[in-house]
Structure formats: structure tokens, C-alpha cells
mmCIF file of C-alpha atoms in Angstrom:
data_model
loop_
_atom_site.group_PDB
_atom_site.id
_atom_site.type_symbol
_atom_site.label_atom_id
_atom_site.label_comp_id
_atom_site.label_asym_id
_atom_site.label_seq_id
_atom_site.Cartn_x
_atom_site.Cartn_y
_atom_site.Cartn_z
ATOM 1 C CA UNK Z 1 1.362 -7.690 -9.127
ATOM 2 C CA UNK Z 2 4.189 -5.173 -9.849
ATOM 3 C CA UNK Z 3 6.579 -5.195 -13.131
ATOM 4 C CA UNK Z 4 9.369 -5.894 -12.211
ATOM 5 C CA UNK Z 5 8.399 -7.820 -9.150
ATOM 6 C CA UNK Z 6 11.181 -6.243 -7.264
ATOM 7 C CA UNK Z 7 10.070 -2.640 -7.776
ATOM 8 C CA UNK Z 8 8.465 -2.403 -3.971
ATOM 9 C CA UNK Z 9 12.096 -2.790 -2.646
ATOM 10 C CA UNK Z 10 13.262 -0.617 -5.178
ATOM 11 C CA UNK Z 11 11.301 2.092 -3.860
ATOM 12 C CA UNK Z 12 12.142 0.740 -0.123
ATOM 13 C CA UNK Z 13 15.531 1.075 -0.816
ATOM 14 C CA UNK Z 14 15.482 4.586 -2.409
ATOM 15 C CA UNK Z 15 13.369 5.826 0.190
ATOM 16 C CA UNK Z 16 16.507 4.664 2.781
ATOM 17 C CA UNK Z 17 19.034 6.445 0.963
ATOM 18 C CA UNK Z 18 17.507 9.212 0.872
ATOM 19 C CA UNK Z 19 15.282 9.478 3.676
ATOM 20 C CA UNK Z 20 12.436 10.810 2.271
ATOM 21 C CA UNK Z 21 8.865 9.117 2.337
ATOM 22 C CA UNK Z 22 6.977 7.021 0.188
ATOM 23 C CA UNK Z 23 3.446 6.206 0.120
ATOM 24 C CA UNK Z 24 2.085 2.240 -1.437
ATOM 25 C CA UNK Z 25 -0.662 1.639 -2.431
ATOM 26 C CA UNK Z 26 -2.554 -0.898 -4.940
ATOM 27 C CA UNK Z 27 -5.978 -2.415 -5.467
ATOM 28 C CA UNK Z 28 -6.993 -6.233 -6.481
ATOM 29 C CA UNK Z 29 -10.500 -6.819 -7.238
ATOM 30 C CA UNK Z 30 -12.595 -5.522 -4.514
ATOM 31 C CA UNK Z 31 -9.906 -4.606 -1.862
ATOM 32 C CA UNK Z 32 -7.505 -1.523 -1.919
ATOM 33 C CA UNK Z 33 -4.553 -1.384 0.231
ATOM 34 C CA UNK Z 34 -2.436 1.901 1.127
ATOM 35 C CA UNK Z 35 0.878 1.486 3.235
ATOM 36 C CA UNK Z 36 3.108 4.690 4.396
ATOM 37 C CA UNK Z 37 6.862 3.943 4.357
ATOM 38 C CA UNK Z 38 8.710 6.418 6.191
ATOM 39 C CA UNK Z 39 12.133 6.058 7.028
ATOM 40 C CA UNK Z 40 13.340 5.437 10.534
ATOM 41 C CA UNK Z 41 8.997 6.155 11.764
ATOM 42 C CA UNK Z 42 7.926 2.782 9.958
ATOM 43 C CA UNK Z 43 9.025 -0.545 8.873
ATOM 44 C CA UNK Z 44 10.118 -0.899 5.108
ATOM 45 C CA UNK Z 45 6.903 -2.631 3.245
ATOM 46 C CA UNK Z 46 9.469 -4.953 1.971
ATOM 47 C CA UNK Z 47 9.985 -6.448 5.724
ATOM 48 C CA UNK Z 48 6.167 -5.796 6.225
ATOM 49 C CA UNK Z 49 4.999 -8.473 3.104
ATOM 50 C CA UNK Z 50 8.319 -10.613 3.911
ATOM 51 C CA UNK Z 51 7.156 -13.945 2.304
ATOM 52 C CA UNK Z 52 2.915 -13.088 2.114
ATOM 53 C CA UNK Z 53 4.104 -11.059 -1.031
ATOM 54 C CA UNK Z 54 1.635 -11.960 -4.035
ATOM 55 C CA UNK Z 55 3.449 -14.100 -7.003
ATOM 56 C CA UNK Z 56 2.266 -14.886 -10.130
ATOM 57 C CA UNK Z 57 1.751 -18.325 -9.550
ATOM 58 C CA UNK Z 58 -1.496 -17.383 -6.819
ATOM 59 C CA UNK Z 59 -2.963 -14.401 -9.132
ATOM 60 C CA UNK Z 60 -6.508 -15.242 -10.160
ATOM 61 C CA UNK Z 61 -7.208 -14.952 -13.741
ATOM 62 C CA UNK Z 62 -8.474 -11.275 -14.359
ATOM 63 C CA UNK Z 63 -9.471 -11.545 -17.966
ATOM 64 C CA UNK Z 64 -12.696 -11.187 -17.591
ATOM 65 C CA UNK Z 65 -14.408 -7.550 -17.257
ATOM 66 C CA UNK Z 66 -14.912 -6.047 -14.091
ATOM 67 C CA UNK Z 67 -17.426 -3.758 -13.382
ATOM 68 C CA UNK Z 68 -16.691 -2.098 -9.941
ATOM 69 C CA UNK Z 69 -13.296 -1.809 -11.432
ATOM 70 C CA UNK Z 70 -13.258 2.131 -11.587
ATOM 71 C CA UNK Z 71 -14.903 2.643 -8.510
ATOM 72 C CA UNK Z 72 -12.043 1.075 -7.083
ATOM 73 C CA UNK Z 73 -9.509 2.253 -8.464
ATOM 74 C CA UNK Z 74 -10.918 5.995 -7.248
ATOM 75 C CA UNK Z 75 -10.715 4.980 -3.731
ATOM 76 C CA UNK Z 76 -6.916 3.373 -3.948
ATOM 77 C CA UNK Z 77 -6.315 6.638 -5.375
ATOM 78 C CA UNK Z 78 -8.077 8.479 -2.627
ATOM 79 C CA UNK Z 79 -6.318 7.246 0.346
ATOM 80 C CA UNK Z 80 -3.214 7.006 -1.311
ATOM 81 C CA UNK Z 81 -3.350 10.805 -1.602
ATOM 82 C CA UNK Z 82 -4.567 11.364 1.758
ATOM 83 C CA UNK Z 83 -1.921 9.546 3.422
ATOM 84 C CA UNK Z 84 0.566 12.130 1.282
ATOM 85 C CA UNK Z 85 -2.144 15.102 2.330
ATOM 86 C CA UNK Z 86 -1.966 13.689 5.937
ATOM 87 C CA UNK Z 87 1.636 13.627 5.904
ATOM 88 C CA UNK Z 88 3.057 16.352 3.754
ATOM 89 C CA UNK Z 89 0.567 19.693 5.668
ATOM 90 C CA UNK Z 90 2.027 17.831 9.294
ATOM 91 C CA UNK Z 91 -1.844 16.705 9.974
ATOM 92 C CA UNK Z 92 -0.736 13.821 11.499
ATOM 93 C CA UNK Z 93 2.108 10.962 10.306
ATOM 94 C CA UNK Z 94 0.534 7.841 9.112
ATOM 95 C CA UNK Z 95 1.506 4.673 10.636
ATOM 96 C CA UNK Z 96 -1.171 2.687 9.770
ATOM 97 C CA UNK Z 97 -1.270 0.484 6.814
ATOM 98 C CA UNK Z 98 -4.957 0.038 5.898
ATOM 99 C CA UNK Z 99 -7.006 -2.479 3.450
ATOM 100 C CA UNK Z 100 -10.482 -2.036 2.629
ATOM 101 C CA UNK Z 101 -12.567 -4.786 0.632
ATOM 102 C CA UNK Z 102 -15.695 -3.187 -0.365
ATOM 103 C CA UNK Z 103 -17.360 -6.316 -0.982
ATOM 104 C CA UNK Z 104 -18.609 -6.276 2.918
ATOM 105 C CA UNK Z 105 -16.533 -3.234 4.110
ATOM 106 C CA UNK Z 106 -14.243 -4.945 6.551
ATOM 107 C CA UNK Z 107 -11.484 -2.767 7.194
ATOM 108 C CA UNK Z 108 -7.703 -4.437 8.410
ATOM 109 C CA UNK Z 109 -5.529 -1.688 10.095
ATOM 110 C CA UNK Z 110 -2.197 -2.670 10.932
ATOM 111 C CA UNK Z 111 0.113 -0.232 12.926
ATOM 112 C CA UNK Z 112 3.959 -0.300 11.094
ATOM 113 C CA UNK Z 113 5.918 1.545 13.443
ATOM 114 C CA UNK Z 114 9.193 0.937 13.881
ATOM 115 C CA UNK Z 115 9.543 -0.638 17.579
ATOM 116 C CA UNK Z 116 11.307 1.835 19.997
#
């Protein structure tokens, strides 16, 4: 979970004023999400977790060690920067948000367009 818990619509609201993109993404045991938010192409990721956001109160305890940590963590960071590859060389526009769990590969791609 993000410190401060309101830093997602922070970056939501930043990315309004000034109209430039931002990409999320984040990891939690064996899944890793990325999410593109660009203004006025898709929907502020914010409005896209509306009340499914994670709290503190439904975190599982993490204190133990976790090997497949790293591994992870490499592929969050991986197609986080290929959504900003994808978008900033005009490859194509991401409006896809994508999570992978890696414990069984299954894949949930959600198109985030704004309707219109």
C-alpha cells in the first residue's frame, strides 16, 4: 500500500493539471500490476480502483521473507517502463491496464479508455 494512502490521486490530480502522462504500477506478492493514466485518452486510476482500493486493514502480514521477491519486482519494473517506452517513441498509446500473477500466469487486461 502507498504512504500516504492518498498519493495515487495525488499523482491523478497532477497529471490533470498538467496534462501530461503518468504510468502506475506496483507489485504484491506474486502479482504485478501496471496502469497508464493519460489525460483525456484514459480514466484517472483513482476512478478506476474507486472503492476496490487496498487498505491496511486487508494487507496480509508480509514479515516473513520472500523469495521470488526480486524476480518480481524486475518484471513490475519491466512493464512499467515499457508502457513509458510504448508511449513516449509513439509505438502505440497504452490503454490497457494489465496484472500478471506469476504463480499460474493468468493475465487480467482491462481496457481504461475514456468512453467517447
Amino acid at each position: 500500500m502507498d504512504q500516504p494512502a492518498e498519493l495515487d490521486s495525488w499523482f491523478d490530480e497532477v497529471s490533470n493539471k498538467t496534462k501530461k502522462a503518468v504510468i502506475f504500477s506496483s507489485y504484491a506478492s506474486t502479482a504485478t500490476n501496471v496502469y497508464p493514466k493519460i489525460p483525456g485518452v484514459t480514466r484517472d486510476y483513482s476512478e478506476f480502483l474507486g472503492k476496490e482500493q487496498i487498505t491496511k486493514d486487508c494487507i496480509i502480514d508480509n514479515s516473513f521473507p520472500m523469495a521470488a521477491i526480486s524476480s518480481v519486482t524486475a518484471m513490475a519494473a519491466g512493464m512499467a517502463s515499457y508502457y513509458a517506452i510504448m508511449f513516449l517513441t509513439g509505438i502505440r498509446i497504452p490503454k490497457d491496464a494489465i496484472q500478471i500473477d506469476f504463480d499460474g500466469w493468468t493475465i487480467l487486461k482491462i481496457n481504461v479508455s475514456v468512453a467517447g
